[in-house]
Short mmCIF file of C-alpha atoms (C1' of nucleotides) in Angstrom, two decimals:
data_model
loop_
_atom_site.label_atom_id
_atom_site.label_comp_id
_atom_site.label_asym_id
_atom_site.label_seq_id
_atom_site.Cartn_x
_atom_site.Cartn_y
_atom_site.Cartn_z
CA MET A 394 -11.67 -22.83 -3.82
CA GLU A 395 -9.22 -20.03 -3.20
CA ASN A 396 -9.29 -20.37 0.56
CA CYS A 397 -7.95 -23.89 0.24
CA VAL A 398 -4.58 -22.23 0.41
CA ILE A 399 -5.04 -18.61 1.43
CA ASP A 400 -7.91 -16.17 1.60
CA ILE A 401 -7.28 -13.50 -0.99
CA ASP A 402 -9.24 -10.78 0.79
CA ASP A 403 -7.34 -11.21 4.03
CA MET A 404 -4.06 -11.26 2.15
CA GLN A 405 -4.88 -8.16 0.19
CA PHE A 406 -5.74 -6.51 3.48
CA ILE A 407 -2.36 -7.16 5.07
CA LEU A 408 -0.60 -6.15 1.87
CA GLN A 409 -2.57 -2.92 1.94
CA VAL A 410 -1.57 -2.34 5.55
CA LEU A 411 2.12 -2.97 4.86
CA GLY A 412 2.29 -1.80 1.26
CA GLY A 413 3.36 1.50 -0.18
CA LYS A 414 6.66 3.17 0.22
CA TRP A 415 6.48 4.33 3.82
CA LYS A 416 4.25 2.11 5.96
CA LEU A 417 7.03 -0.19 7.08
CA HIS A 418 9.22 2.75 7.99
CA ILE A 419 6.43 4.24 10.06
CA LEU A 420 5.64 0.98 11.79
CA THR A 421 9.24 0.17 12.62
CA THR A 422 9.74 3.67 13.95
CA LEU A 423 6.63 3.38 16.11
CA TYR A 424 7.79 0.03 17.47
CA PHE A 425 10.30 2.06 19.48
CA GLY A 426 7.45 3.91 21.17
CA LYS A 427 5.05 6.79 20.65
CA LYS A 428 6.22 9.65 18.49
CA ARG A 429 5.03 13.09 17.57
CA PHE A 430 4.36 14.05 13.98
CA LYS A 431 7.57 16.03 13.68
CA GLU A 432 9.63 13.27 15.25
CA LEU A 433 8.34 10.82 12.67
CA GLU A 434 9.03 13.29 9.90
CA ARG A 435 12.58 13.72 11.12
CA GLU A 436 13.32 10.05 11.71
CA ILE A 437 11.88 8.82 8.44
CA THR A 438 14.34 10.27 5.99
CA GLY A 439 12.85 11.62 2.80
CA ILE A 440 9.17 11.49 3.67
CA SER A 441 7.01 14.53 3.01
CA PRO A 442 4.31 15.69 5.44
CA LYS A 443 1.68 14.82 2.83
CA MET A 444 2.79 11.21 2.60
CA LEU A 445 3.30 10.94 6.34
CA ILE A 446 -0.20 12.10 7.19
CA LYS A 447 -1.72 9.99 4.46
CA GLU A 448 -0.04 6.78 5.60
CA LEU A 449 -0.77 7.55 9.25
CA LYS A 450 -4.45 8.02 8.46
CA GLU A 451 -4.59 4.72 6.65
CA LEU A 452 -2.89 2.93 9.52
CA GLU A 453 -5.23 4.64 11.96
CA ALA A 454 -8.27 3.67 9.92
CA ALA A 455 -7.03 0.07 9.84
CA GLY A 456 -6.77 0.08 13.63
CA ILE A 457 -3.01 -0.34 13.70
CA VAL A 458 -2.07 3.12 14.89
CA ASP A 459 -3.53 5.35 17.58
CA ARG A 460 -3.59 9.15 17.41
CA GLN A 461 -3.74 11.36 20.50
CA THR A 462 -3.98 15.13 20.48
CA PHE A 463 -3.05 17.49 23.29
CA ASN A 464 -4.34 21.03 23.60
CA THR A 465 -0.99 22.67 24.01
CA VAL A 466 0.16 25.74 22.10
CA PRO A 467 1.17 24.86 19.53
CA ILE A 468 -0.87 21.69 19.33
CA THR A 469 0.85 18.36 20.06
CA VAL A 470 -0.08 15.06 18.43
CA GLU A 471 1.27 11.70 19.44
CA TYR A 472 1.11 8.56 17.35
CA SER A 473 1.53 5.07 18.75
CA LEU A 474 0.76 1.47 17.91
CA THR A 475 -2.48 0.02 19.18
CA GLU A 476 -2.63 -3.26 21.07
CA ASP A 477 -3.74 -4.87 17.85
CA GLY A 478 -0.97 -3.15 15.96
CA LEU A 479 1.57 -4.79 18.21
CA THR A 480 0.32 -8.22 17.15
CA LEU A 481 1.79 -7.49 13.73
CA LYS A 482 5.32 -7.73 15.07
CA PRO A 483 5.75 -11.52 15.02
CA VAL A 484 4.28 -11.60 11.53
CA LEU A 485 6.79 -9.02 10.37
CA GLU A 486 9.59 -10.99 12.00
CA HIS A 487 8.48 -14.13 10.19
CA MET A 488 8.36 -12.30 6.86
CA LYS A 489 11.75 -10.76 7.43
CA THR A 490 13.30 -14.09 8.41
CA TRP A 491 11.95 -15.72 5.28
CA ALA A 492 13.13 -12.87 3.06
CA THR A 493 16.60 -12.85 4.58
CA THR A 494 17.24 -16.56 4.21
CA PHE A 495 15.57 -16.64 0.81
CA ARG A 496 17.77 -13.87 -0.53
CA GLU A 497 20.88 -15.45 0.93
CA THR A 498 19.99 -18.72 -0.77
CA GLN A 499 19.43 -16.99 -4.10
CA GLN A 500 22.72 -15.17 -3.69
CA VAL A 501 24.58 -18.44 -3.18
CA LYS A 502 22.93 -19.93 -6.24
CA THR A 503 23.91 -16.97 -8.39
CA MET A 504 27.51 -17.16 -7.21
CA THR A 505 27.63 -20.91 -7.76
CA ALA A 506 26.21 -20.55 -11.24
CA SER A 507 28.72 -17.90 -12.24
CA ALA A 508 31.51 -20.13 -10.97
CA LEU A 509 30.62 -22.88 -13.42
CA MET B 650 19.17 1.19 13.73
CA GLU B 651 16.38 0.02 11.53
CA ASN B 652 17.33 -3.64 11.70
CA CYS B 653 16.73 -3.58 15.42
CA VAL B 654 13.17 -4.50 14.52
CA ILE B 655 13.09 -5.44 10.86
CA ASP B 656 15.31 -5.00 7.86
CA ILE B 657 13.60 -2.64 5.45
CA ASP B 658 15.26 -4.03 2.34
CA ASP B 659 14.20 -7.58 3.09
CA MET B 660 10.70 -6.41 3.88
CA GLN B 661 10.42 -4.39 0.70
CA PHE B 662 11.58 -7.48 -1.16
CA ILE B 663 8.81 -9.70 0.15
CA LEU B 664 6.25 -6.94 -0.41
CA GLN B 665 7.49 -6.70 -3.98
CA VAL B 666 7.15 -10.45 -4.40
CA LEU B 667 3.62 -10.51 -2.99
CA GLY B 668 2.48 -7.03 -4.02
CA GLY B 669 0.46 -5.92 -6.97
CA LYS B 670 -2.97 -7.05 -7.91
CA TRP B 671 -2.28 -10.52 -9.24
CA LYS B 672 0.77 -12.10 -7.59
CA LEU B 673 -1.19 -13.75 -4.82
CA HIS B 674 -3.70 -15.15 -7.29
CA ILE B 675 -0.89 -16.60 -9.37
CA LEU B 676 0.89 -18.06 -6.37
CA THR B 677 -2.22 -19.64 -4.89
CA THR B 678 -3.11 -21.11 -8.26
CA LEU B 679 0.38 -22.55 -8.65
CA TYR B 680 0.22 -24.08 -5.18
CA PHE B 681 -2.16 -26.59 -6.74
CA GLY B 682 0.56 -27.69 -9.13
CA LYS B 683 2.17 -26.72 -12.40
CA LYS B 684 0.04 -24.88 -14.92
CA ARG B 685 0.33 -23.78 -18.50
CA PHE B 686 0.02 -20.13 -19.47
CA LYS B 687 -3.48 -20.55 -20.79
CA GLU B 688 -4.61 -22.48 -17.73
CA LEU B 689 -3.45 -19.65 -15.51
CA GLU B 690 -5.19 -17.13 -17.71
CA ARG B 691 -8.42 -19.12 -17.47
CA GLU B 692 -8.28 -19.78 -13.74
CA ILE B 693 -7.35 -16.24 -12.72
CA THR B 694 -10.52 -14.41 -13.58
CA GLY B 695 -10.05 -10.99 -15.10
CA ILE B 696 -6.31 -11.03 -15.71
CA SER B 697 -5.00 -9.97 -19.11
CA PRO B 698 -2.13 -11.77 -20.84
CA LYS B 699 -0.01 -8.66 -20.45
CA MET B 700 -0.42 -8.60 -16.68
CA LEU B 701 -0.03 -12.37 -16.41
CA ILE B 702 3.25 -12.49 -18.27
CA LYS B 703 4.55 -9.45 -16.44
CA GLU B 704 3.85 -10.88 -13.00
CA LEU B 705 5.18 -14.30 -14.01
CA LYS B 706 8.41 -12.75 -15.19
CA GLU B 707 8.84 -10.91 -11.92
CA LEU B 708 8.18 -14.06 -9.92
CA GLU B 709 10.60 -15.97 -12.12
CA ALA B 710 13.27 -13.31 -11.72
CA ALA B 711 12.79 -13.47 -7.97
CA GLY B 712 13.34 -17.23 -8.03
CA ILE B 713 9.83 -18.07 -6.85
CA VAL B 714 8.50 -19.49 -10.08
CA ASP B 715 10.03 -21.83 -12.61
CA ARG B 716 9.28 -21.73 -16.35
CA GLN B 717 9.68 -24.74 -18.63
CA THR B 718 9.16 -24.73 -22.38
CA PHE B 719 8.44 -27.73 -24.57
CA ASN B 720 9.05 -27.82 -28.29
CA THR B 721 5.62 -29.01 -29.23
CA VAL B 722 3.46 -27.49 -31.94
CA PRO B 723 2.08 -25.22 -30.83
CA ILE B 724 4.62 -24.47 -28.14
CA THR B 725 3.83 -25.47 -24.57
CA VAL B 726 5.01 -23.58 -21.49
CA GLU B 727 4.59 -24.79 -17.94
CA TYR B 728 4.90 -22.67 -14.84
CA SER B 729 5.48 -24.07 -11.37
CA LEU B 730 6.76 -23.03 -7.99
CA THR B 731 10.42 -23.56 -7.26
CA GLU B 732 11.61 -25.34 -4.12
CA ASP B 733 12.35 -21.95 -2.68
CA GLY B 734 8.95 -20.69 -3.75
CA LEU B 735 7.30 -23.40 -1.69
CA THR B 736 8.98 -22.05 1.44
CA LEU B 737 6.72 -19.03 1.11
CA LYS B 738 3.67 -21.07 2.04
CA PRO B 739 4.02 -21.05 5.85
CA VAL B 740 4.74 -17.32 5.70
CA LEU B 741 1.56 -16.76 3.73
CA GLU B 742 -0.39 -18.88 6.20
CA HIS B 743 0.97 -16.81 9.07
CA MET B 744 0.01 -13.58 7.34
CA LYS B 745 -3.43 -14.88 6.52
CA THR B 746 -4.04 -16.06 10.08
CA TRP B 747 -3.06 -12.69 11.46
CA ALA B 748 -5.24 -10.83 8.98
CA THR B 749 -8.24 -13.03 9.63
CA THR B 750 -8.16 -12.72 13.41
CA PHE B 751 -7.25 -9.04 13.22
CA ARG B 752 -10.19 -8.25 11.00
CA GLU B 753 -12.55 -10.28 13.16
CA THR B 754 -11.36 -8.37 16.21
CA GLN B 755 -11.88 -5.03 14.49
CA GLN B 756 -15.32 -6.13 13.38
CA VAL B 757 -16.31 -6.95 16.95
CA LYS B 758 -15.04 -3.58 18.15
CA THR B 759 -17.03 -1.72 15.51
CA MET B 760 -20.18 -3.59 16.39
CA THR B 761 -19.64 -3.00 20.09
CA ALA B 762 -19.02 0.69 19.53
CA SER B 763 -22.18 1.12 17.46
CA ALA B 764 -24.16 -0.61 20.21
CA LEU B 765 -23.22 2.05 22.75
"C1'" DC C 1125 3.67 22.24 15.08
"C1'" DT C 1126 0.22 19.71 12.50
"C1'" DG C 1127 -1.49 19.25 8.88
"C1'" DG C 1128 -4.61 20.79 4.13
"C1'" DA C 1129 -4.69 22.08 -0.76
"C1'" DT C 1130 -2.76 22.21 -5.24
"C1'" DC C 1131 -0.16 20.95 -9.11
"C1'" DC C 1132 2.94 17.83 -11.35
"C1'" DT C 1133 5.46 13.46 -12.51
"C1'" DT C 1134 5.81 8.63 -12.33
"C1'" DT C 1135 4.19 4.07 -12.01
"C1'" DA C 1136 0.49 0.48 -12.09
"C1'" DA C 1137 -2.95 -1.38 -14.55
"C1'" DG C 1138 -6.70 -2.15 -18.23
"C1'" DA C 1139 -8.16 -2.75 -23.27
"C1'" DT C 1140 -7.29 -4.35 -27.55
"C1'" DA C 1141 -5.07 -5.85 -31.52
"C1'" DC C 1142 -1.33 -8.44 -33.33
"C1'" DT C 1143 2.84 -12.13 -34.21
"C1'" DG C 1144 5.78 -16.52 -34.27
"C1'" DC D 796 -0.59 -21.36 -27.63
"C1'" DA D 797 2.28 -18.02 -25.64
"C1'" DG D 798 3.20 -14.09 -25.61
"C1'" DT D 799 4.17 -8.49 -27.75
"C1'" DA D 800 3.05 -3.87 -28.82
"C1'" DT D 801 0.46 0.20 -28.36
"C1'" DC D 802 -2.59 3.18 -26.35
"C1'" DT D 803 -5.19 4.97 -22.55
"C1'" DT D 804 -6.68 5.52 -17.83
"C1'" DA D 805 -6.15 5.25 -12.74
"C1'" DA D 806 -3.47 5.45 -8.80
"C1'" DA D 807 0.80 6.45 -6.22
"C1'" DG D 808 3.95 9.56 -5.02
"C1'" DG D 809 6.64 14.13 -4.91
"C1'" DA D 810 7.11 19.34 -4.46
"C1'" DT D 811 5.59 23.41 -2.79
"C1'" DC D 812 2.94 26.67 -0.54
"C1'" DC D 813 -0.45 27.87 2.93
"C1'" DA D 814 -3.55 27.90 7.44
"C1'" DG D 815 -5.09 27.11 12.35
#
DNA sequence: CTGGATCCTTTAAGATACTG
DNA sequence: CAGTATCTTAAAGGATCCAG
């Protein structure tokens, strides 16, 4: 019945992948290329190492993000998007496009209403 | 900088609209047509009236859902998707399609890995 | 540098009883 | 019927300090 329109499990999955306060920030940052832990921490204003590592682990477990370690001193770790992670991009673009036009439309309606 | 890929505010907005435990259930139910409060409560297994009204109010405030009251005894209230709310459907389909194929791909990889 | 561990606050959600 | 109110629990998130 439910999958007549959308499959709830699949939807909950993508919301889990994108949800939370920081996942989108991490993903958009990684779309510019691979980054080290400290680079991510610097570029994502306000995030704590605890949150950063937690979100990265979830994205890694989901198969969106890849983690590579290098035996330098001190140790270096690089995070990047997987091939599969890159397939998220058009979906994000679609969502963003919808949200942008939707919010503009709502804005116009609010202004029109207050002008009455 | 950030809107080179996606606009965080717009993305947070759509995640807010779709996020939480029940919004998708409500939306998919309403895609079948307008429903009364009690009908929604019956069709969405496990939801409490408190959660239902809370999510409905958020969707209404966002302009996704419309609420109509009728002065019958007892009072009747009908919820439906707005015109703008209907524009969400293709976005949801896109998200679902991605999630489905992504999860199938990951499943294959896991099975392949365990076969090694 | 890359995290782990701990404690604390805030928010989301569930249960249940109640009102116009 | 269509919600409200209250109470409680669970989960998310933040702050800080510490270790390999």
